[in-house]
PDB file of C-alpha atoms in Angstrom:
ATOM      1  CA  SER N   1      -0.149  -0.091   0.345  1.00 86.00           C
ATOM      2  CA  LEU N   2       0.952   3.236  -0.283  1.00 87.00           C
ATOM      3  CA  ARG N   3       1.178   4.091   3.700  1.00 92.00           C
ATOM      4  CA  GLU N   4       3.739   0.512   3.737  1.00 94.00           C
ATOM      5  CA  ALA N   5       6.163   2.251   0.902  1.00 93.00           C
ATOM      6  CA  LEU N   6       5.492   5.701   3.016  1.00 94.00           C
ATOM      7  CA  GLU N   7       7.026   4.173   5.949  1.00 95.00           C
ATOM      8  CA  LEU N   8      10.433   2.253   3.586  1.00 94.00           C
ATOM      9  CA  LEU N   9      11.098   5.064   2.448  1.00 93.00           C
ATOM     10  CA  ALA N  10      11.308   6.759   6.171  1.00 94.00           C
ATOM     11  CA  LEU N  11      13.522   4.077   7.508  1.00 93.00           C
ATOM     12  CA  GLU N  12      15.640   4.104   3.859  1.00 91.00           C
ATOM     13  CA  CYS N  13      15.930   8.054   5.055  1.00 90.00           C
ATOM     14  CA  VAL N  14      16.128   7.317   8.503  1.00 89.00           C
ATOM     15  CA  ARG N  15      19.007   4.785   7.829  1.00 91.00           C
ATOM     16  CA  GLY N  16      20.648   7.052   5.119  1.00 85.00           C
ATOM     17  CA  GLY N  17      22.072   9.194   7.868  1.00 84.00           C
ATOM     18  CA  GLY N  18      19.108  11.652   6.876  1.00 71.00           C
ATOM     19  CA  GLU N  19      20.754  13.165   4.095  1.00 81.00           C
ATOM     20  CA  ALA N  20      18.925  16.110   2.893  1.00 84.00           C
ATOM     21  CA  GLY N  21      18.243  14.509  -0.342  1.00 88.00           C
ATOM     22  CA  TYR N  22      16.582  11.191   0.951  1.00 88.00           C
ATOM     23  CA  ARG N  23      14.726  13.749   3.043  1.00 90.00           C
ATOM     24  CA  ASP N  24      13.600  16.613   0.369  1.00 92.00           C
ATOM     25  CA  PHE N  25      12.361  12.458  -1.530  1.00 93.00           C
ATOM     26  CA  LEU N  26      10.696  11.867   1.589  1.00 94.00           C
ATOM     27  CA  ALA N  27       8.931  14.862   1.813  1.00 94.00           C
ATOM     28  CA  GLU N  28       8.056  15.238  -2.093  1.00 95.00           C
ATOM     29  CA  GLN N  29       6.603  12.061  -2.006  1.00 95.00           C
ATOM     30  CA  ALA N  30       4.156  12.821   1.610  1.00 96.00           C
ATOM     31  CA  GLU N  31       2.915  15.743  -0.663  1.00 96.00           C
ATOM     32  CA  LEU N  32       1.789  13.073  -3.212  1.00 95.00           C
ATOM     33  CA  PHE N  33       0.734  10.531  -0.298  1.00 95.00           C
ATOM     34  CA  VAL N  34      -1.331  13.275   1.133  1.00 95.00           C
ATOM     35  CA  ALA N  35      -2.820  14.207  -2.619  1.00 95.00           C
ATOM     36  CA  LEU N  36      -3.705  10.954  -3.071  1.00 94.00           C
ATOM     37  CA  THR N  37      -5.338  10.087  -0.516  1.00 91.00           C
ATOM     38  CA  HIS N  38      -7.400  13.397   0.097  1.00 91.00           C
ATOM     39  CA  ARG N  39      -7.926  13.528  -3.765  1.00 94.00           C
ATOM     40  CA  ALA N  40      -7.141  17.090  -3.801  1.00 92.00           C
ATOM     41  CA  PRO N  41      -3.368  18.624  -5.507  1.00 94.00           C
ATOM     42  CA  ARG N  42      -0.675  18.596  -4.333  1.00 93.00           C
ATOM     43  CA  ARG N  43       0.520  20.993  -1.976  1.00 93.00           C
ATOM     44  CA  PRO N  44       2.997  21.858   0.577  1.00 94.00           C
ATOM     45  CA  LEU N  45       2.410  19.885   3.388  1.00 92.00           C
ATOM     46  CA  THR N  46       0.290  21.784   5.965  1.00 92.00           C
ATOM     47  CA  ARG N  47       0.073  21.175   9.479  1.00 91.00           C
ATOM     48  CA  ALA N  48      -3.108  19.038   9.316  1.00 91.00           C
ATOM     49  CA  ASP N  49      -2.262  16.956   6.096  1.00 92.00           C
ATOM     50  CA  ARG N  50       0.953  16.121   8.289  1.00 92.00           C
ATOM     51  CA  ALA N  51      -0.834  15.389  11.402  1.00 91.00           C
ATOM     52  CA  ALA N  52      -2.658  12.495   8.186  1.00 89.00           C
ATOM     53  CA  LEU N  53       1.067  10.428   7.657  1.00 94.00           C
ATOM     54  CA  PRO N  54       1.796   8.003   9.285  1.00 94.00           C
ATOM     55  CA  GLU N  55       3.963   8.690  12.610  1.00 94.00           C
ATOM     56  CA  ARG N  56       7.722   6.989  11.730  1.00 93.00           C
ATOM     57  CA  VAL N  57       6.954   9.428   7.529  1.00 94.00           C
ATOM     58  CA  ARG N  58       6.170  12.603  10.435  1.00 94.00           C
ATOM     59  CA  THR N  59       8.954  11.838  12.857  1.00 93.00           C
ATOM     60  CA  VAL N  60      11.831  12.223  10.037  1.00 92.00           C
ATOM     61  CA  LEU N  61       9.896  15.215   8.202  1.00 91.00           C
ATOM     62  CA  ASP N  62      10.141  16.768  12.029  1.00 89.00           C
ATOM     63  CA  ALA N  63      13.064  15.625  12.265  1.00 87.00           C
ATOM     64  CA  GLY N  64      14.918  17.246   9.533  1.00 63.00           C
ATOM     65  CA  ARG N  65      12.990  20.790  10.758  1.00 67.00           C
TER      66      ARG N  65
END
């Protein structure tokens, strides 16, 4: 499922040492995940969008802030 794929990507981001390229790609995929699950246009993640992401993904994205 999309959720599982996004969580695996978050794990790879952590394994990659939090490299900016991994984190940026995760953020892009998170935007797509939200757009697809809410059937809405793709846009930068809002606070509400972040709340809809799997916990592991939120944690990785928040760590890069």
